[in-house]
Structures are given as structure tokens and as C-alpha cells.
Coordinates of C-alpha atoms and ligand atoms in Angstrom, one line a residue:
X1 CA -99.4 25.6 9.1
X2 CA -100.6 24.6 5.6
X3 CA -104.1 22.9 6.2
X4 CA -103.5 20.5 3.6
X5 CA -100.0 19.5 4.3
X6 CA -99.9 15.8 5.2
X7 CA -99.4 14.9 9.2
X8 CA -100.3 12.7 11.2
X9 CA -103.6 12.3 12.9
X10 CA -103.2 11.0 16.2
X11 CA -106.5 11.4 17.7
X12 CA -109.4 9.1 16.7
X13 CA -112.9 10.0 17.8
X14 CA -116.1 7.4 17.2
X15 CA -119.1 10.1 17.1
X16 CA -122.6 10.4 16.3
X17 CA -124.7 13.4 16.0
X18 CA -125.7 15.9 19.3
X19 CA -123.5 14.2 21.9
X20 CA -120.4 13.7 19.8
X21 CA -120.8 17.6 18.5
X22 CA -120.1 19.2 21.6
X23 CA -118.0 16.4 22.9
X24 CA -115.5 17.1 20.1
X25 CA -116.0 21.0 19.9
X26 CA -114.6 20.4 23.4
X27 CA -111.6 18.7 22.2
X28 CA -110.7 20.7 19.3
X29 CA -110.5 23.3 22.0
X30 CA -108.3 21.2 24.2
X31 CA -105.7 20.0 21.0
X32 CA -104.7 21.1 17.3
X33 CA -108.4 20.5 15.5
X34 CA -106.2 19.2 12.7
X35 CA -104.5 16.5 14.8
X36 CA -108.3 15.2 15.3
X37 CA -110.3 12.6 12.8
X38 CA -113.7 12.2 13.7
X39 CA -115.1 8.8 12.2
X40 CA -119.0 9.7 12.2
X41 CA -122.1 7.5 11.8
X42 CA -123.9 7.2 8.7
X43 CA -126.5 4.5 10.1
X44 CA -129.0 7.5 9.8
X45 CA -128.3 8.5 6.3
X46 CA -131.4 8.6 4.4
X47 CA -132.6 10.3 1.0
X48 CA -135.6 13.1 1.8
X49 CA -136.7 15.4 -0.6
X50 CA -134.7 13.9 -3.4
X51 CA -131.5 14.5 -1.5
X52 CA -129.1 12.5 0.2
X53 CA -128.8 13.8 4.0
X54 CA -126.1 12.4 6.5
X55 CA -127.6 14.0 9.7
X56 CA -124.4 12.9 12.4
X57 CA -121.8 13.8 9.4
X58 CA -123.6 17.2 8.8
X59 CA -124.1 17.6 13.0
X60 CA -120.8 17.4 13.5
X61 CA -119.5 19.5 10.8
X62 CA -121.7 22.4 11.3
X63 CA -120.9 22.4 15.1
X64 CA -116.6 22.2 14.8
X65 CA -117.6 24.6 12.1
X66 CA -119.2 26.9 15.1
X67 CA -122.4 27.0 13.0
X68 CA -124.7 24.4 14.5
X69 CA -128.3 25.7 16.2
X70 CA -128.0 25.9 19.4
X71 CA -131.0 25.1 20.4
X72 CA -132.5 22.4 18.1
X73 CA -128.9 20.9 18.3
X74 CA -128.9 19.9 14.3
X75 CA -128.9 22.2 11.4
X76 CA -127.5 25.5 10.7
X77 CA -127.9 28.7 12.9
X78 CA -130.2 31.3 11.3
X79 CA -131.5 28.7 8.3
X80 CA -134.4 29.4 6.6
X81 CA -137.3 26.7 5.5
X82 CA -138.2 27.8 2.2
X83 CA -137.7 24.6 0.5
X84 CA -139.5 22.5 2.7
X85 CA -142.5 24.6 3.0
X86 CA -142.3 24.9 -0.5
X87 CA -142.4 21.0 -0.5
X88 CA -145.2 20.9 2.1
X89 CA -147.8 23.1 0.0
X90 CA -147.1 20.4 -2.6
X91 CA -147.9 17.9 -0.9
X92 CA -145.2 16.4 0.6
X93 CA -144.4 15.0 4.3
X94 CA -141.9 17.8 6.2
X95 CA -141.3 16.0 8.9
X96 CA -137.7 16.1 8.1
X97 CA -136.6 19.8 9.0
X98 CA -133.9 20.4 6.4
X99 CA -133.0 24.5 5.9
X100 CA -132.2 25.9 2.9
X101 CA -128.8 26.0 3.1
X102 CA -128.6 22.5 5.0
X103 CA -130.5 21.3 2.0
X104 CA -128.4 22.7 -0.4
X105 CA -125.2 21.2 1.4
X106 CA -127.0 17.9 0.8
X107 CA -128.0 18.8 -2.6
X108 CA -124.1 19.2 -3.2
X109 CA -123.6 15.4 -1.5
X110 CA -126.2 13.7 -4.1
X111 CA -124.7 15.8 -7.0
X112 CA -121.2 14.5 -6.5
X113 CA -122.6 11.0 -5.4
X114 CA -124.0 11.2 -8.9
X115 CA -120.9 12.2 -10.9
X116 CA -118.9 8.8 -8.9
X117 CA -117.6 10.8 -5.4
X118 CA -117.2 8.8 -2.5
X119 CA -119.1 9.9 0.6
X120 CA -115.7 10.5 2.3
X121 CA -114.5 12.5 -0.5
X122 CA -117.6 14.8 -0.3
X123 CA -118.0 14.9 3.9
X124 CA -114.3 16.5 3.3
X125 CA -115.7 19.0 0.4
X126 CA -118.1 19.9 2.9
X127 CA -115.8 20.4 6.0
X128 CA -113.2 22.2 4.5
X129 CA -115.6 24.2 2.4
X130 CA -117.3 25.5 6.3
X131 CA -113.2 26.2 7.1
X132 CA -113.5 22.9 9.9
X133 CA -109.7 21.8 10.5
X134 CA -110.8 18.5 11.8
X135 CA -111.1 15.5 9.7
X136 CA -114.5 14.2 9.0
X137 CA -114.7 10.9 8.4
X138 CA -118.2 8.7 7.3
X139 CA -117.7 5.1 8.7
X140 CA -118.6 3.7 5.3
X141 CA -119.7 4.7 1.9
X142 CA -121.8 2.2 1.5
X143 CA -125.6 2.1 2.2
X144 CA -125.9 1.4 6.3
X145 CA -129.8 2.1 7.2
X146 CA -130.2 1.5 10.9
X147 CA -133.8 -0.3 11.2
X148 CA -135.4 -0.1 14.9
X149 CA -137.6 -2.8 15.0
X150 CA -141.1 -2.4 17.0
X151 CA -143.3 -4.3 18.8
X152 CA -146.1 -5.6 15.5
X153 CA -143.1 -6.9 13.3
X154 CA -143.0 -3.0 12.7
X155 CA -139.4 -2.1 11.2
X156 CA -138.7 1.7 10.5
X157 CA -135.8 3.8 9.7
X158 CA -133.9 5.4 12.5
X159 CA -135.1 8.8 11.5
X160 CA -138.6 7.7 11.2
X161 CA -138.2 6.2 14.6
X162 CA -136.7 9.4 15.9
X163 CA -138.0 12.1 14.1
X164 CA -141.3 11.0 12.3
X165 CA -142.5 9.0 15.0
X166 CA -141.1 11.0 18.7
X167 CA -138.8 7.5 19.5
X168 CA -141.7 5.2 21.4
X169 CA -140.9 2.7 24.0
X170 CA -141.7 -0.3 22.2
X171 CA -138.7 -1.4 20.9
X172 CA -137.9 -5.1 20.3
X173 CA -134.6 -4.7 18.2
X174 CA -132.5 -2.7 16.2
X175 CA -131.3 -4.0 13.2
X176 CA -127.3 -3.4 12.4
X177 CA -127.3 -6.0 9.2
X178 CA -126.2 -3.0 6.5
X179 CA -123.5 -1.7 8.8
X180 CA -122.0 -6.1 8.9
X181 CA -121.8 -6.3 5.9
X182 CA -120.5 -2.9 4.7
X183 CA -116.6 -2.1 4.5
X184 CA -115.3 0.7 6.3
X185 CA -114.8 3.8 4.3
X186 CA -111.3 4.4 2.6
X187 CA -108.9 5.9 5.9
X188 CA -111.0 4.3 8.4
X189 CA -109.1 1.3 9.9
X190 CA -105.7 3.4 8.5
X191 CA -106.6 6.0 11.3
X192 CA -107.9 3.7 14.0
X193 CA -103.8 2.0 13.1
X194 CA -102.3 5.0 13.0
X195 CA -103.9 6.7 15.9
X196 CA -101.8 7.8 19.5
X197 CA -105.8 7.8 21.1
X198 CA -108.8 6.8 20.2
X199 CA -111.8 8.9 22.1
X200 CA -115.5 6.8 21.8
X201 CA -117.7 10.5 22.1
X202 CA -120.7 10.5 24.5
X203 CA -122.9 8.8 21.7
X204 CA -125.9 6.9 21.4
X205 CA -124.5 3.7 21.9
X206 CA -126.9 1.2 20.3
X207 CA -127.6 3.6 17.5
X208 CA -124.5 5.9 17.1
X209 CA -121.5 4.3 17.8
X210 CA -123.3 0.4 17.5
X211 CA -123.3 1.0 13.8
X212 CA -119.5 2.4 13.4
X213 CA -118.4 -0.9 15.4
X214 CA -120.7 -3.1 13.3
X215 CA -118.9 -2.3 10.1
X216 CA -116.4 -4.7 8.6
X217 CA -112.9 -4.8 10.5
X218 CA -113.6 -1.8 12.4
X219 CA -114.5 -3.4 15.7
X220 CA -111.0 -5.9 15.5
X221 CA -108.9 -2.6 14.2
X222 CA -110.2 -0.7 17.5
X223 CA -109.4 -4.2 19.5
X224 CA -105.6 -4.2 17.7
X225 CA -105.1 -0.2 17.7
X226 CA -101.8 0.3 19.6
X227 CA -103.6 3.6 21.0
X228 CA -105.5 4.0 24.1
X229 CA -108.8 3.5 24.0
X230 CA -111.1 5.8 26.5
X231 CA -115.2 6.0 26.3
X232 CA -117.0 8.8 28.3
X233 CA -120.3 8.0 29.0
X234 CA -123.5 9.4 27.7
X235 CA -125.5 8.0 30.5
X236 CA -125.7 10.7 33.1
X237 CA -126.9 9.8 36.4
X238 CA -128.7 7.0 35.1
X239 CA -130.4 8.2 32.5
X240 CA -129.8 9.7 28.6
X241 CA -128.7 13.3 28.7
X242 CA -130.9 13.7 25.4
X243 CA -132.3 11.5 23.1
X244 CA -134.0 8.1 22.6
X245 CA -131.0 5.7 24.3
X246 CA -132.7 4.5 27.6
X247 CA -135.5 2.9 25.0
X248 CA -133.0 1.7 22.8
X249 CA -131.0 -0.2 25.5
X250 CA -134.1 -1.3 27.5
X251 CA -135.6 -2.5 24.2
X252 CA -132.2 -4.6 23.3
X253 CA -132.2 -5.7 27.2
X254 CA -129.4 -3.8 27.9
X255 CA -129.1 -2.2 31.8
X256 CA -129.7 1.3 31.4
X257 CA -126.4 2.6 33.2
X258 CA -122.9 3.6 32.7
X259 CA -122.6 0.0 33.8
X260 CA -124.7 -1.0 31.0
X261 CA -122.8 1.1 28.5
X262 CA -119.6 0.0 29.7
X263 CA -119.9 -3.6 29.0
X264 CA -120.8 -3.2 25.5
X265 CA -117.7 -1.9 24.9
X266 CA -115.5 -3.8 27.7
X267 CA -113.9 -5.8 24.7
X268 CA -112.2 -2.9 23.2
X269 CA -111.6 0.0 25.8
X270 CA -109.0 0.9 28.2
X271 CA -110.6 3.5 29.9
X272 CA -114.3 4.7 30.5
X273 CA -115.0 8.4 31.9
X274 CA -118.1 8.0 33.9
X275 CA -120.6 11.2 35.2
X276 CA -119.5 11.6 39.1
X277 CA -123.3 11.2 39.5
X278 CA -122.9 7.4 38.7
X279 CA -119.4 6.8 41.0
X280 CA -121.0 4.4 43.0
X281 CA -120.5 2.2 39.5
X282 CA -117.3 2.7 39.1
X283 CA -115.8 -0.7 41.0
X284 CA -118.0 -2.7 38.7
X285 CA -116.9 -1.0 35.7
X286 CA -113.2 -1.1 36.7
X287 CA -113.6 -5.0 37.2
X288 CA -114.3 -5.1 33.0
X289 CA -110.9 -4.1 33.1
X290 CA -110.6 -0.3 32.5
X291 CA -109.4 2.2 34.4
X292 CA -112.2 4.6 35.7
X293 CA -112.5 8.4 36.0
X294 CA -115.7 10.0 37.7
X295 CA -116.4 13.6 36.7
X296 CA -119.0 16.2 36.4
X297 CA -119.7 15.0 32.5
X298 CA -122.7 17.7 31.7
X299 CA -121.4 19.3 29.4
X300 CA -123.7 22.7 29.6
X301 CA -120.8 25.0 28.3
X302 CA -118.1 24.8 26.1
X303 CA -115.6 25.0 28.8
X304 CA -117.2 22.0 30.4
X305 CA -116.7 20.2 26.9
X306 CA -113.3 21.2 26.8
X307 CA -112.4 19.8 30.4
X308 CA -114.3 16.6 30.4
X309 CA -112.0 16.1 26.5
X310 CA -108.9 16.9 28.5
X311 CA -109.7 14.6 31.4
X312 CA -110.5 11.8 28.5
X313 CA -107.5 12.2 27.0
X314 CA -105.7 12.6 30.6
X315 CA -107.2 9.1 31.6
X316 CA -106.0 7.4 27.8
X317 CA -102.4 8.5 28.5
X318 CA -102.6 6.5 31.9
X319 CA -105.1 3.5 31.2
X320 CA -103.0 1.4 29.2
Ligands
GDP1 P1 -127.7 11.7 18.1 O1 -127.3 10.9 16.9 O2 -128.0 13.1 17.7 O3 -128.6 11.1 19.1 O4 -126.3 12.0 18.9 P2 -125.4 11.2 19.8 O5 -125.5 9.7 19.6 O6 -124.0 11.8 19.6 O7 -125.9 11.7 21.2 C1 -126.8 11.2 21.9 C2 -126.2 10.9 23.3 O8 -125.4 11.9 23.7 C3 -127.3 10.7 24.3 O9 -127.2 9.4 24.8 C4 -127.0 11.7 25.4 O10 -127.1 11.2 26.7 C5 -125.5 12.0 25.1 N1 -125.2 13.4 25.6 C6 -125.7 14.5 25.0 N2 -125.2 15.6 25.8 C7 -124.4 15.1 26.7 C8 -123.6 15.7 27.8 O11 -123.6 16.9 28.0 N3 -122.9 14.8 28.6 C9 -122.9 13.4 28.4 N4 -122.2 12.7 29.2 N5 -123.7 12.9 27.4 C10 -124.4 13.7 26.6

């Protein structure tokens, strides 16, 4: 069918960056890409280099676009470094690894930021430009930094926290202030409405999908939405798959579990999809009141992506 024709989008997925990527390259697999609008996480935006990067947005763009690196799990496949050596022997930090072509994707973002675009506008230049059917939405267009705050009164960026620093364990906070008082971007809270099921991606959730439910309206749309609501969990036998989310939670006092990860969201969900590692949690998590659904949630292949998305959206169409 046309790609631009107008039709409905009745999946809703809440995503961040690593998680969310195969998560949803799963999914697209599993339904029409098109019938899919991923609403991404810009609480890691920052400018580096002059440019304005959107590391979850660009994650999960260059993975539905089949081009993400493997191994590093961010980035494009095959990138070069030019730029940022080139930046290095001037002087400058590199912690940041943007590749050339990543960097020029970026380049395009701050260019059409500066002619007046809208962030949503430009994350759908980008995905349609790299032929992904999928809708890519930013949560907001305005300015969301997530600040992890550290034992010393020491408050960094996310991406310093993560990237510059190697995520250490001394977290005290994480401050979501930005993301309250921002609005959601334009098609945000019309999706979560319009949407048949709404999918919260194996994600961060203090960091990832914390932010996207921080912004204005978003958390009371979700609450409303007429759709099912299902989370899968990206707590796997206890601990993260990947990533800095067992410091995250421990630092906010948070249970490090499925468990843990269920009641932050037992508000606004209907169903949770927990790893079959963690069944023995799945009474407690039922008694938040959501149906429950244990599985092997590793997901180490795409096939595995694509069954534990079809088992999410089996559980939606029965949880509510
Ligand atoms: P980030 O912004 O790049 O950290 O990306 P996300 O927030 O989307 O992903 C981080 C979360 O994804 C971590 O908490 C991981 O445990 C989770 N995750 C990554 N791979 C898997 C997987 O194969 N299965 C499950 N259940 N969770 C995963």
C-alpha cells in the first residue's frame, strides 16, 4: 500500500534505546510495521560536537531500519569515525562515539531545528528517509535532559552518567523535572487515544520509559487509553539484561525485580510479560492487578524478539 496513505495506527509502543530496538524489530516482524508508532525517549538528547543527537530516537530507527551495529547496539553498521577523530586531534572530548554518517543524520536534525522543524517532524525525515515503515515518534519536542544525581550533590547528564562516566553505583536520584513540565510532542496523546494496544518495550524503566511517563498528560492518556496496556519486563532473572537499571532502581530505592518493575507501572497496565526465570513473582505481580505471562524473554535472536512481541500482544488481547 501507499506508505503515506493515512490509516490508523493501532499499536502503541513506549521505547527507549537497546531494549526497545530489538523488542520492536520483533514486532514489526510479528504485524504490519506501518500499523506500529513507537513513542521514543528523548530524556538523553543532548548537543555533542555542535550537533543535536537523540541516541533512543536514532537507536531505534537505525535498528527497524535493519542498520543498527550489532554489536555495540547503537549506531550504524559499518560507520566510520572520521569526524570525531578529527575532533579528538583538536582537542576535543570523544567520549561520545558518533560515526560519520550517524553524525551527519544528526547534523540534518540541528539544521532543520534551526530553519523552525519540530523534532517529530525531523525523527519522521529521518525514518522514512532509512525506508522504516514504522512511525517514530519523540515524546516531546521540548528540551527533557534526564539528570542522575550522585552521591556529593553531583548532578550529570544521562549520557555523562552512562557513557562518559561507565554508570557508577552511587546514585541518590534521578531528576525527571524537564520531562513534568514539558508537553507531549504533537500525535503523542492522539496515538496513545487512538491506539487498539499499547506495548511498554523492555526499557530502562527509571531512565527510558520514566521520562516518556513524566511528560505532561501522557501518564493519565495511558491510564484513560481504551487499549490494552501490556509491559514485558526488562529485568531478567533478577537482574538487567544490559545496561545501568539495577543502579538506577537501587539508587531510587526501588526492588530490583520484575516485582519492582511492575509496581511502577501497576497504575496504568493490564498486563505484564515476565522472564519464566522470575515466575515464582508472578502471584505478587498478578495481585497489582494484571494478568501475568512467564516466558523465556531473552531475546538473543530475532525470532525470539518476534515471539516474546506476539505473546505481548497475545496477553493485551486477553488482559483487559
Ligand atoms: P537504553 O536506553 O539503550 O539503555 O535502552 P533501553 O532502556 O531500551 O534498554 C535497556 C533495558 O533493556 C535494560 O534494562 C535491559 O535489561 C533490557 N533488555 C535488553 N535486552 C533485553 C532482552 O533481550 N530481554 C529483556 N527482557 N530485556 C532486555
Amino acid at each position: 500500500m501507499d506508505p503515506d496513505a493515512p490509516r490508523t495506527t493501532p499499536i502503541v509502543a513506549l521505547a527507549g534505546g537497546v531494549g526497545a530496538a530489538r523488542f520492536l524489530s520483533g514486532l514489526v516482524r510479528a504485524v504490519a510495521p506501518e500499523d506500529v508508532t513507537a513513542i521514543v525517549n528523548t530524556g538523553d538528547d543532548c548537543v555533542f560536537y555542535g550537533v543535536h543527537v537523540s541516541p533512543d530516537v536514532d537507536i531505534v530507527t537505525y535498528a527497524l531500519a535493519g542498520r543498527i551495529d550489532r554489536a555495540r547496539g547503537y549506531g550504524l553498521e559499518g560507520d566510520t569515525t572520521a569526524v570525531i577523530e578529527t575532533l579528538g586531534a583538536l582537542g576535543h572530548e570523544t567520549w561520545f562515539r558518533l560515526g560519520d554518517r550517524d553524525f551527519a543524520h544528526c547534523q540534518h536534525r540541528s539544521c532543520r531545528l534551526a530553519q523552525g522543524v519540530g523534532l517529530a517532524a525531523i525523527a519522521d525525515e529521518l525514518r522514512r528517509a532509512l525506508g522504516v515503515a514504522t512511525r517514530i515518534l519523540p515524546m516531546s519536542e521540548a528540551p527533557c535532559p534526564t539528570i542522575v544525581e550522585l552521591s556529593g550533590r553531583r548532578r550529570v547528564h544521562f549520557e555523562e552518567y552512562l557513557a562518559r562516566d561507565g554508570a557508577p553505583d552511587d546514585v541518590e536520584g534521578v531528576d525527571l523535572s524537564a520531562a513534568r513540565a514539558a508537553a507531549a510532542a504533537p500525535g503523542v496523546l492522539e496515538a496513545i487515544a487512538a491506539a487498539r494496544v499499547i506495548l511498554l518495550c523492555p526499557s530502562n524503566p527509571v531512565v527510558s520509559i520514566g521520562p516518556i511517563l513524566a511528560v505532561q498528560g501522557v501518564r493519565e492518556a495511558l491510564r484513560e487509553a481504551r487499549a490494552p496496556r501490556v509491559a514485558v519486563s526488562p529485568i531478567v532473572g533478577g537482574v538487567p539484561v544490559k545496561g545501568p537499571a539495577d543502579r538506577l532502581l537501587r539508587g531510587l530505592g526501588i526492588e530490583v525485580s520484575a516485582r519492582g518493575v511492575a509496581r511502577l507501572y501497576a497504575d496504568l497496565l493490564d498486563g505484564f510479560v515476565l522472564d519464566q526465570r522470575d515466575a515464582a513473582q508472578a502471584a505478587e505481580i498478578e495481585a497489582l492487578g494484571m494478568r501475568v505471562c512467564a516466558v523465556d524473554t531473552l531475546m538473543r535472536t530475532p525470532d525470539l524478539a518476534t515471539a516474546l512481541a506476539r505473546t505481548a500482544l497475545a496477553l493485551a488481547r486477553t488482559a483487559r
